[in-house]
Amino acid sequence: MSHKELWIQVLRRLQPTIKKAYFLTWFQSTMVLDVKDSGEMVVGVPSLYAQGWIRDKYDVKILQAAQEFDPKVKSVAYEVASEEEKAQGLDVKLVFSEEFEKKVRKVRNLNEVNISRGSGVVSSQMLNDRYNLNNFVVGQENRLPHAAAMAVAKMPGGIYNPLYVYGKVGLGKTHLVQAIGMEIIRNFPDKVVKYLTAERFVSEVVEAIGRRHMSSFKDRYRNVDCFLVDDIQFFARKDSSQQEFFHTFNELYNHNKQVVLTSDRAPSELDDLDVRLKDRFGMGMVVELLMPEFETRVAILQRKCQEYQTIIDPDILSFIANNITTSVRELEGVLKQLIAESQLAKESPSIRSAAEIIRRMNKAQEIIGYDIEAKRIQRVANNALDIVRAVADYYRLSVEDLQGDDRHKNVMWARQVGMYLIRKELGESYEKIGHGFGGRNHTTVMHACNKMEEMLRRDFRLLKDVNAIRRGIQV
Ligand code: ADP
Ligand code: MG
């Protein structure tokens, strides 16, 4: 199967599982550039932004689909395709209705203007220039890891060797270690920087064993000046890889080459790892990354908005920062989703849409500050119109929308909530309510009220909405 055929199969498999607009946005002009002997399928993407997005969102799906059609594929890597590669016609054209594509293209153009490549710096293929020391936001909690990274980048092979960075998932280890690599390349253009994940190292070892090329493996990294290995907890229980790593590590270390390691735990907690390795990992500088405090989280969100060239209401950023407390990656995920959704829906982001995304992602047990919306519209309702107004405000609609004939689902929904609340709170007759809603029939109102009654028993979100509106109108 050619690369192009493989990619067509993969996309066919993915398409039904991804919203049409997203599918078009992210997979237009993508291609398979290579399937290496190691089993790494290299996917070419049109931009850095698309690269980040596809990797974060669809990596597993892509790998699964690819394996189905080519069992040789073991992992997926993403690269921004060069002009020559683009010109080879490897990319798969996704054709949808013209109108739809136009809409999507607009979104894509908005997305792509961000993040420019560093000026004239040759970046190592494995490094992503999205990660650098300047866009790593420093707060109280990560001051030390950041300072250590700066020191290493200024003087590789100096006193902070090896530098060992650990912390829970999504707290910026990969960002920091890649940033060190980028910075070293920038400061010392002659130095050879090698970044790889421990997982990748293991698969290289496995491959070398398979081909009986172990002897040459030892020399593989000999010319490297700065060796960055991500997620070394992956070496646990992989004995021969540990051995190889041990040799590589010693070889480099003894020649004063800089080594930077990351892991999800402290060196002493690396179970199933050779004690000699653990000892060596702890010899230089060991720093822990912690989840940033609220203020830093807000600063990170602001920084990301800047990268996405998007301006978002600070209240919304605080709201997200308040609710996402365990991972910076999730913080970023909510923001990205919020931006993407609001661009697709052509609506400006709101606390409400952020709350929905957080709830959907299931990232917060209880959403803090959700009633902020309700507080904004606090007033005493004396009559039906006050309630209609409160409902309209809450759902970001106009009174005319609710009283009119708009049959969009969200409008109809809000209209029914309004009818229900007026009935409940003011005890108006169905007739009168119907009259207030553009002369609707009393049976329509009755049905709406009964439906709401019933829905409120099982739809938690509706209940929260109704309660929030109720509090807002202080009936
Ligand atoms: P880890 O490797 O620890 O799982 P990553 O380095 O992949 O985490 O970080 C997840 C995301 O969070 C990345 O997009 C990274 O840019 C972002 N991030 C983490 N910490 C910071 C920070 N202090 N400033 C800016 N972005 C950060
Ligand atoms: Mg990582």
PDB file of C-alpha atoms and ligand atoms in Angstrom, residues 130-131 135-137 142 168-175 300 304 328-329 332, ligand 1:
ATOM      1  CA  ARG A 130       6.311  25.979  20.132  1.00  0.00           C
ATOM      2  CA  TYR A 131       8.193  25.220  23.319  1.00  0.00           C
ATOM      3  CA  ASN A 135       6.794  31.288  26.619  1.00  0.00           C
ATOM      4  CA  PHE A 136       7.185  29.167  29.715  1.00  0.00           C
ATOM      5  CA  VAL A 137       5.315  31.206  32.280  1.00  0.00           C
ATOM      6  CA  ASN A 142       8.137  26.590  38.969  1.00  0.00           C
ATOM      7  CA  LYS A 168       2.893  14.911  37.352  1.00  0.00           C
ATOM      8  CA  VAL A 169       1.490  14.655  33.866  1.00  0.00           C
ATOM      9  CA  GLY A 170       0.677  17.868  32.010  1.00  0.00           C
ATOM     10  CA  LEU A 171       2.752  20.197  34.182  1.00  0.00           C
ATOM     11  CA  GLY A 172       5.274  21.260  31.577  1.00  0.00           C
ATOM     12  CA  LYS A 173       8.135  18.758  31.670  1.00  0.00           C
ATOM     13  CA  THR A 174       8.233  18.246  27.937  1.00  0.00           C
ATOM     14  CA  HIS A 175       7.877  21.964  27.379  1.00  0.00           C
ATOM     15  CA  ILE A 300      -0.513  30.952  31.404  1.00  0.00           C
ATOM     16  CA  LYS A 304      -1.717  31.098  25.347  1.00  0.00           C
ATOM     17  CA  VAL A 328      -1.643  22.827  32.674  1.00  0.00           C
ATOM     18  CA  ARG A 329      -2.385  20.683  29.667  1.00  0.00           C
ATOM     19  CA  GLU A 332      -4.782  24.742  27.714  1.00  0.00           C
TER      20      GLU A 332
HETATM   21  P1  ADP B   1       4.270  17.112  30.650  1.00  0.00           P
HETATM   22  O1  ADP B   1       5.374  16.777  29.715  1.00  0.00           O
HETATM   23  O2  ADP B   1       4.723  17.425  32.029  1.00  0.00           O
HETATM   24  O3  ADP B   1       3.167  16.096  30.663  1.00  0.00           O
HETATM   25  P2  ADP B   1       3.851  19.295  28.831  1.00  0.00           P
HETATM   26  O4  ADP B   1       5.216  19.864  28.812  1.00  0.00           O
HETATM   27  O5  ADP B   1       3.441  18.508  27.657  1.00  0.00           O
HETATM   28  O6  ADP B   1       3.593  18.462  30.164  1.00  0.00           O
HETATM   29  O7  ADP B   1       2.850  20.504  29.080  1.00  0.00           O
HETATM   30  C1  ADP B   1       1.496  20.460  28.735  1.00  0.00           C
HETATM   31  C2  ADP B   1       1.090  21.768  28.123  1.00  0.00           C
HETATM   32  O8  ADP B   1       1.103  22.775  29.116  1.00  0.00           O
HETATM   33  C3  ADP B   1       2.037  22.231  27.046  1.00  0.00           C
HETATM   34  O9  ADP B   1       1.288  22.722  25.958  1.00  0.00           O
HETATM   35  C4  ADP B   1       2.844  23.329  27.679  1.00  0.00           C
HETATM   36  O10 ADP B   1       3.179  24.321  26.743  1.00  0.00           O
HETATM   37  C5  ADP B   1       1.895  23.865  28.706  1.00  0.00           C
HETATM   38  N1  ADP B   1       2.590  24.403  29.892  1.00  0.00           N
HETATM   39  C6  ADP B   1       2.935  23.735  31.009  1.00  0.00           C
HETATM   40  N2  ADP B   1       3.535  24.551  31.892  1.00  0.00           N
HETATM   41  C7  ADP B   1       3.564  25.768  31.329  1.00  0.00           C
HETATM   42  C8  ADP B   1       4.059  27.046  31.726  1.00  0.00           C
HETATM   43  N3  ADP B   1       4.622  27.231  32.936  1.00  0.00           N
HETATM   44  N4  ADP B   1       3.921  28.074  30.875  1.00  0.00           N
HETATM   45  C9  ADP B   1       3.343  27.901  29.679  1.00  0.00           C
HETATM   46  N5  ADP B   1       2.855  26.741  29.235  1.00  0.00           N
HETATM   47  C10 ADP B   1       2.961  25.672  30.037  1.00  0.00           C
END
